[in-house]
Short mmCIF file of C-alpha atoms in Angstrom, two decimals:
data_model
loop_
_atom_site.label_atom_id
_atom_site.label_comp_id
_atom_site.label_asym_id
_atom_site.label_seq_id
_atom_site.Cartn_x
_atom_site.Cartn_y
_atom_site.Cartn_z
CA MET G 16 11.18 41.23 -16.94
CA PRO G 17 11.20 40.75 -13.18
CA ARG G 18 9.69 37.54 -11.88
CA LEU G 19 6.34 37.80 -10.11
CA ALA G 20 6.62 36.07 -6.78
CA GLY G 21 4.45 32.96 -6.59
CA ARG G 22 3.34 33.12 -10.22
CA ALA G 23 5.05 29.92 -11.34
CA GLU G 24 3.84 28.09 -8.25
CA SER G 25 0.22 29.16 -8.73
CA GLU G 26 0.23 28.19 -12.40
CA ARG G 27 1.59 24.68 -11.81
CA THR G 28 -1.03 21.97 -12.16
CA MET G 29 -1.01 19.29 -9.47
CA SER G 30 -0.30 15.75 -10.57
CA THR G 31 -2.92 13.05 -10.09
CA CYS G 32 -0.97 11.80 -7.09
CA GLU G 33 -0.80 15.23 -5.45
CA ALA G 34 -4.49 15.92 -6.05
CA SER G 35 -5.54 12.54 -4.65
CA TYR G 36 -3.37 13.01 -1.59
CA ALA G 37 -4.79 16.48 -0.94
CA VAL G 38 -8.37 15.16 -1.00
CA ALA G 39 -7.47 12.14 1.16
CA HIS G 40 -5.61 14.16 3.77
CA ALA G 41 -8.31 16.82 3.97
CA ASN G 42 -11.13 14.33 4.47
CA SER G 43 -9.14 12.37 7.06
CA THR G 44 -8.83 15.62 8.98
CA TYR G 45 -12.56 16.32 8.64
CA ILE G 46 -13.37 12.97 10.28
CA ASP G 47 -12.07 14.38 13.56
CA THR G 48 -13.00 18.04 13.19
CA LEU G 49 -16.49 18.26 11.69
CA PRO G 50 -19.27 18.89 14.25
CA PHE G 51 -21.79 16.18 13.24
CA ASP G 52 -21.37 12.43 12.94
CA GLN G 53 -23.26 12.39 9.63
CA LEU G 54 -20.69 14.74 8.12
CA ARG G 55 -17.85 12.77 9.64
CA LEU G 56 -19.23 9.58 8.11
CA LEU G 57 -19.38 11.22 4.70
CA SER G 58 -15.78 12.41 5.10
CA ALA G 59 -14.69 8.90 6.10
CA GLN G 60 -16.25 7.49 2.94
CA ARG G 61 -14.52 10.11 0.81
CA ALA G 62 -11.24 9.55 2.64
CA GLN G 63 -11.39 5.81 1.92
CA ASN G 64 -11.86 6.35 -1.81
CA ALA G 65 -9.18 9.03 -1.97
CA TRP G 66 -6.59 6.98 -0.05
CA LEU G 67 -7.21 4.01 -2.34
CA GLN G 68 -6.56 6.37 -5.25
CA VAL G 69 -3.32 7.45 -3.58
CA ALA G 70 -2.27 3.81 -3.31
CA ALA G 71 -2.97 3.26 -6.99
CA VAL G 72 -1.37 6.37 -8.51
CA CYS G 73 1.41 7.45 -6.12
CA SER G 74 4.50 5.39 -6.79
CA GLN G 75 5.97 5.90 -3.32
CA ARG G 76 2.80 5.60 -1.25
CA PHE G 77 1.05 2.28 -1.85
CA SER G 78 1.43 1.20 1.77
CA GLN G 79 0.39 4.59 3.11
CA GLY G 80 -2.69 4.77 0.91
CA THR G 81 -3.72 1.22 1.77
CA VAL G 82 -3.31 1.57 5.54
CA ARG G 83 -5.01 4.98 5.65
CA ALA G 84 -7.89 3.64 3.54
CA ALA G 85 -8.36 0.80 6.04
CA GLN G 86 -8.41 3.28 8.91
CA ALA G 87 -11.05 5.36 7.09
CA MET G 88 -13.09 2.17 6.57
CA TYR G 89 -12.89 1.44 10.28
CA ARG G 90 -14.03 4.97 11.14
CA GLN G 91 -17.05 4.43 8.86
CA TYR G 92 -17.81 1.26 10.78
CA ILE G 93 -17.63 3.03 14.15
CA LEU G 94 -19.67 6.04 13.01
CA SER G 95 -22.33 3.84 11.42
CA LYS G 96 -22.75 1.95 14.71
CA ARG G 97 -22.96 5.22 16.61
CA LEU G 98 -25.60 6.56 14.25
CA GLY G 99 -27.54 3.31 14.34
CA ILE G 100 -27.46 2.85 10.57
CA ALA G 101 -26.43 -0.07 8.38
CA ASN G 102 -22.71 -0.44 7.79
CA SER G 103 -22.00 0.44 4.16
CA VAL G 104 -18.20 0.12 4.12
CA GLY G 105 -16.99 -0.96 0.70
CA THR G 106 -14.76 -4.03 1.04
CA SER G 107 -13.35 -6.71 -1.23
CA SER G 108 -11.87 -9.95 0.13
CA ARG G 109 -11.26 -11.51 -3.29
CA LEU G 110 -10.13 -10.59 -6.78
CA ASP G 111 -13.44 -11.27 -8.50
CA GLY G 112 -13.67 -9.54 -11.86
CA VAL G 113 -9.96 -8.75 -12.04
CA THR G 114 -8.60 -9.72 -15.46
CA ALA G 115 -5.05 -8.37 -15.28
CA LEU G 116 -2.52 -7.97 -12.52
CA ALA G 117 0.79 -6.53 -13.66
CA ILE G 118 3.04 -7.57 -10.80
CA SER G 119 5.98 -9.95 -10.73
CA ASP G 120 5.60 -13.70 -10.41
CA SER G 121 7.61 -13.68 -7.18
CA ALA G 122 5.23 -11.13 -5.66
CA ILE G 123 2.22 -13.16 -6.78
CA SER G 124 3.71 -16.35 -5.27
CA SER G 125 4.29 -14.58 -1.95
CA MET G 126 0.81 -13.05 -1.86
CA ALA G 127 -0.87 -16.34 -2.76
CA LEU G 128 1.05 -18.04 0.04
CA ALA G 129 -0.02 -15.33 2.52
CA GLU G 130 -3.68 -15.72 1.54
CA ASP G 131 -3.57 -19.53 1.68
CA ARG G 132 -1.91 -19.53 5.11
CA ALA G 133 -4.46 -17.04 6.47
CA GLY G 134 -7.28 -19.15 5.05
CA PHE G 135 -6.00 -22.26 6.80
CA ILE G 136 -5.54 -20.51 10.15
CA VAL G 137 -9.01 -18.97 10.03
CA GLU G 138 -10.46 -22.38 9.18
CA VAL G 139 -8.78 -23.86 12.25
CA LEU G 140 -10.05 -21.01 14.43
CA ALA G 141 -13.56 -21.39 13.04
CA ALA G 142 -13.51 -25.12 13.87
CA ARG G 143 -12.69 -24.15 17.46
CA SER G 144 -15.61 -21.68 17.47
CA VAL G 145 -13.35 -18.66 17.99
CA SER G 146 -15.25 -15.38 17.88
CA ASN G 147 -15.31 -13.69 14.43
CA ALA G 148 -13.65 -16.67 12.72
CA SER G 149 -15.79 -18.15 9.96
CA LEU G 150 -15.51 -20.52 7.04
CA THR G 151 -16.62 -17.67 4.77
CA ILE G 152 -13.53 -15.63 5.67
CA SER G 153 -11.38 -18.74 5.26
CA ASP G 154 -12.86 -19.52 1.85
CA ASN G 155 -12.31 -15.92 0.69
CA HIS G 156 -8.62 -16.11 1.58
CA LYS G 157 -8.18 -19.40 -0.23
CA ALA G 158 -10.10 -18.12 -3.25
CA ALA G 159 -7.89 -15.02 -3.40
CA ALA G 160 -4.81 -17.24 -3.33
CA SER G 161 -6.11 -19.24 -6.30
CA GLN G 162 -7.05 -16.05 -8.16
CA PHE G 163 -3.55 -14.62 -7.72
CA LEU G 164 -1.98 -17.69 -9.32
CA ALA G 165 -4.58 -17.88 -12.08
CA LEU G 166 -3.98 -14.25 -13.05
CA SER G 167 -0.28 -14.95 -13.46
CA GLY G 168 -0.30 -18.39 -15.01
CA THR G 169 3.47 -18.66 -14.58
CA ALA G 170 4.04 -17.89 -10.89
CA LYS G 171 5.34 -20.69 -8.70
CA ASP G 172 2.69 -22.21 -6.47
CA ASN G 173 4.19 -22.17 -2.96
CA ARG G 174 0.94 -22.94 -1.17
CA GLN G 175 1.32 -25.67 1.43
CA LYS G 176 -2.41 -26.08 2.12
CA VAL G 177 -1.61 -27.23 5.68
CA TYR G 178 0.54 -25.23 8.09
CA ALA G 179 1.92 -25.52 11.63
CA VAL G 180 -0.81 -24.93 14.19
CA ASP G 181 1.01 -25.30 17.50
CA GLN G 182 0.77 -21.59 18.31
CA ILE G 183 -2.85 -21.44 17.14
CA PHE G 184 -3.87 -24.38 19.35
CA ALA G 185 -1.99 -22.84 22.28
CA HIS G 186 -3.45 -19.35 21.75
CA PRO G 187 -6.77 -19.59 19.87
CA ASP G 188 -8.29 -16.47 21.40
CA THR G 189 -5.43 -14.01 21.93
CA ILE G 190 -1.80 -14.05 20.88
CA THR G 191 1.25 -11.79 20.99
CA ASP G 192 1.56 -10.07 17.64
CA SER G 193 5.08 -10.79 16.43
CA SER G 194 5.37 -7.42 14.69
CA SER G 195 4.03 -4.98 17.29
CA GLY G 196 4.52 -7.01 20.47
CA LEU G 197 0.90 -6.33 21.47
CA THR G 198 -1.47 -8.98 22.76
CA VAL G 199 -4.34 -9.06 20.26
CA PRO G 200 -7.13 -11.41 19.20
CA THR G 201 -5.63 -14.27 17.19
CA ILE G 202 -8.07 -13.78 14.32
CA ALA G 203 -7.07 -10.10 14.14
CA ALA G 204 -3.36 -10.96 14.12
CA THR G 205 -4.01 -13.43 11.29
CA GLU G 206 -5.59 -10.74 9.11
CA MET G 207 -2.81 -8.26 9.87
CA ASP G 208 -0.08 -10.79 9.13
CA CYS G 209 -1.65 -11.51 5.74
CA ALA G 210 -1.81 -7.79 4.92
CA ARG G 211 1.78 -7.18 6.01
CA GLU G 212 3.11 -10.07 3.95
CA GLU G 213 1.34 -8.77 0.86
CA LEU G 214 2.59 -5.23 1.37
CA ALA G 215 6.10 -6.60 1.84
CA ALA G 216 5.86 -8.55 -1.43
CA LEU G 217 4.80 -5.45 -3.36
CA THR G 218 7.43 -3.29 -1.68
CA ASP G 219 10.20 -5.76 -2.56
CA MET G 220 8.99 -5.92 -6.16
CA THR G 221 8.89 -2.14 -6.49
CA GLN G 222 12.36 -1.66 -5.04
CA SER G 223 13.79 -4.39 -7.25
CA SER G 224 12.25 -2.83 -10.37
CA GLN G 225 13.44 0.64 -9.41
CA ALA G 226 16.96 -0.66 -8.87
CA SER G 227 16.91 -2.36 -12.27
CA SER G 228 15.65 0.82 -13.93
CA SER G 229 18.38 2.87 -12.27
CA SER G 230 21.08 0.42 -13.38
CA ALA G 231 19.79 0.46 -16.95
CA SER G 232 19.72 4.25 -16.96
CA LEU G 233 23.30 4.48 -15.70
CA SER G 234 24.39 1.96 -18.31
CA GLN G 235 22.82 3.99 -21.12
CA ASP G 236 24.33 7.24 -19.85
CA SER G 237 27.85 5.82 -19.75
CA SER G 238 30.00 5.70 -22.90
CA SER G 239 33.40 4.24 -23.80
CA PRO G 240 36.53 6.46 -23.71
CA GLU G 241 36.97 6.00 -27.46
CA ASP G 242 33.44 7.27 -28.17
CA SER G 243 33.95 10.19 -25.83
CA SER G 244 37.28 11.08 -27.46
CA ALA G 245 35.80 10.86 -30.95
CA SER G 246 32.93 13.09 -29.93
CA GLN G 247 35.27 15.68 -28.48
CA ASP G 248 37.55 15.62 -31.56
CA SER G 249 34.68 16.14 -33.96
CA SER G 250 32.97 18.93 -32.04
CA PRO G 251 34.73 20.33 -28.97
CA SER G 252 32.15 23.02 -28.31
CA GLU G 253 29.24 20.60 -28.48
CA GLY G 254 31.10 18.12 -26.30
CA SER G 255 31.66 20.79 -23.70
CA SER G 256 27.98 21.72 -23.75
CA SER G 257 26.95 18.09 -23.46
CA SER G 258 29.27 17.55 -20.52
CA SER G 259 27.86 20.55 -18.73
CA SER G 260 24.31 19.41 -19.38
CA SER G 261 25.11 15.90 -18.14
CA SER G 262 26.62 17.33 -14.96
CA GLN G 263 23.57 19.44 -14.32
CA HIS G 264 21.28 16.45 -14.96
CA SER G 265 23.26 14.32 -12.51
CA SER G 266 23.09 17.01 -9.84
CA SER G 267 19.38 17.39 -10.36
CA SER G 268 18.82 13.64 -10.16
CA GLN G 269 20.78 13.40 -6.91
CA HIS G 270 18.79 16.22 -5.40
CA SER G 271 15.51 14.61 -6.43
CA SER G 272 16.56 11.26 -5.02
CA SER G 273 17.50 12.70 -1.66
CA SER G 274 14.40 14.84 -1.27
CA THR G 275 11.72 12.38 -2.47
CA PRO G 276 10.60 9.80 0.12
CA THR G 277 10.80 6.16 -0.94
CA MET G 278 9.15 3.00 0.25
CA SER G 279 11.11 1.20 2.94
CA SER G 280 11.87 -2.49 2.80
CA SER G 281 9.22 -3.11 5.43
CA PRO G 282 5.61 -3.64 4.47
CA SER G 283 4.65 -0.55 6.39
CA ALA G 284 6.79 1.71 4.21
CA THR G 285 7.18 3.95 7.23
CA SER G 286 9.15 6.55 5.30
CA THR G 287 5.89 7.64 3.72
CA ALA G 288 3.06 5.85 5.48
CA ASP G 289 3.30 7.96 8.63
CA SER G 290 4.30 11.19 6.91
CA ASP G 291 1.92 14.12 6.60
CA GLU G 292 4.10 15.76 3.96
CA SER G 293 2.43 16.21 0.59
CA PRO G 294 3.88 14.11 -2.24
CA SER G 295 5.90 15.65 -5.01
CA ALA G 296 4.99 15.51 -8.68
CA SER G 297 7.74 12.92 -9.16
CA GLU G 298 5.75 10.46 -7.07
CA ASP G 299 3.06 10.19 -9.72
CA SER G 300 3.05 6.61 -10.99
CA SER G 301 3.17 7.79 -14.60
CA THR G 302 6.92 8.25 -14.15
CA ASP G 303 7.56 5.13 -12.11
CA VAL G 304 7.71 1.35 -12.32
CA LEU G 305 4.02 1.23 -11.43
CA THR G 306 3.13 2.77 -14.79
CA ASN G 307 0.25 0.91 -16.41
CA ASN G 308 0.29 -1.70 -13.66
CA ALA G 309 -3.19 -3.09 -13.94
CA GLY G 310 -4.96 -4.08 -10.76
CA TYR G 311 -3.22 -1.88 -8.19
CA ASP G 312 -6.57 -0.42 -7.14
CA ASN G 313 -7.86 -3.97 -6.65
CA LEU G 314 -4.79 -4.91 -4.61
CA ALA G 315 -5.21 -1.84 -2.44
CA ILE G 316 -8.83 -2.59 -1.54
CA LEU G 317 -8.03 -6.28 -0.96
CA ILE G 318 -5.21 -5.54 1.50
CA ALA G 319 -7.11 -2.65 3.09
CA THR G 320 -10.00 -5.05 3.69
CA HIS G 321 -7.70 -7.41 5.60
CA ILE G 322 -6.50 -4.53 7.79
CA TYR G 323 -10.06 -3.27 8.25
CA GLN G 324 -11.20 -6.73 9.34
CA ALA G 325 -8.31 -6.91 11.80
CA LEU G 326 -9.41 -3.59 13.29
CA THR G 327 -13.03 -4.69 13.64
CA PHE G 328 -11.83 -7.93 15.25
CA GLY G 329 -9.97 -6.00 17.95
CA TYR G 330 -6.59 -5.00 16.53
CA PRO G 331 -5.68 -1.55 17.95
CA ASN G 332 -6.15 1.34 15.53
CA LEU G 333 -2.76 2.83 16.33
CA ASP G 334 -0.13 3.90 13.82
CA VAL G 335 2.57 2.50 16.09
CA ALA G 336 0.92 -0.92 15.71
CA LEU G 337 -0.20 -0.75 12.09
CA LEU G 338 2.99 0.73 10.65
CA VAL G 339 5.55 -1.75 11.89
CA THR G 340 7.93 -4.09 10.12
CA LYS G 341 6.79 -7.66 9.60
#
C-alpha cells in the first residue's frame, strides 16, 4: 500500500517537552505582536509558566527555559507598570517547601557557595545604602544556601561566610560585568553571577552524568572475542542478523547525537538557549539523566528569580548579555 504523505507525521503525538516548548515559544511571540497590553501581559504570564516547564522536562534546555522564563517575568513587570496595576510576577528566592532535590552533591556545594557569596555581597551593599540592595535579599540568598545543603545532607559545605570585598568597596554602584563586559549596577551583576554559577553547576552535572551513561552503554554493548566467536559458531544466521542490527543501531545513535542540540559547558548553554528550533522528542527528560529528578521546577524558578531581579535592577535585557559564559 502506498504511503500517504504526511500521515505518519500528523499521527505522531508530541512529547511533553515539545508541547511545552510550543506553548512557550508561541506566547513569547504574542508578547510582542498582540495589539493590547492586557493581552500581552497575559501572554507573558503564560510564557513564564511554559518556559519553566521547558526547563523542568526538556533534558537539553534547562538554561534556555530558565533564562526565557526570567525574561517573561521581566516583561510582566514592565507591562504591569505601564498598565498601572500591581505587579503579580511569581517569584521564589528560596527553596521553602522543597523536600527532595535529586542533583549531585558537587552541584549542591557549588550552588550553596554561589548563594552564600551573593548573600554576603548584597549585605555589604545594603550596609552602604546602595539602591535596591536590602537585608531581605541577602537573607534569602543565605537561606537558600542553607536549604541546598540541608536537602543533600552529604554535600561538602564550601561556604566561606566572608568574601573579598575590594571590588565591591571600589565599585558599590556600578561595575564591569566580568561575563558580558558591560557596565551594570553592582547589585544586578551580583544576582546575575549567582544565576550563572548555578546554571554552570547544573550543566556540569548533566554533562558528567550523560558521559557516564554513554560509557556504561558502550561497555554493555561490547563483548569479548571468545563470546562473539561462540555466538557465531552456534548460530551463524542469528549472529549475522545481530551484527546488522547493531550496525544500524550505531548509525542511528550517531545521527541522533549529531542532530540533537546539547547543553554547552557554559551556564548559558548557548547551543540551545538562543535557538528558536523546536526540540526533538529525544529531548524529553523521560529518556535522559534528568529522569525523576525532583525539584528541577523549583531550581528553575529560583534561578529565574535571580535573573529577573538582575533585570529589574538594571541589567540589560539582551540575549548577548544574558547568554554568555561565566
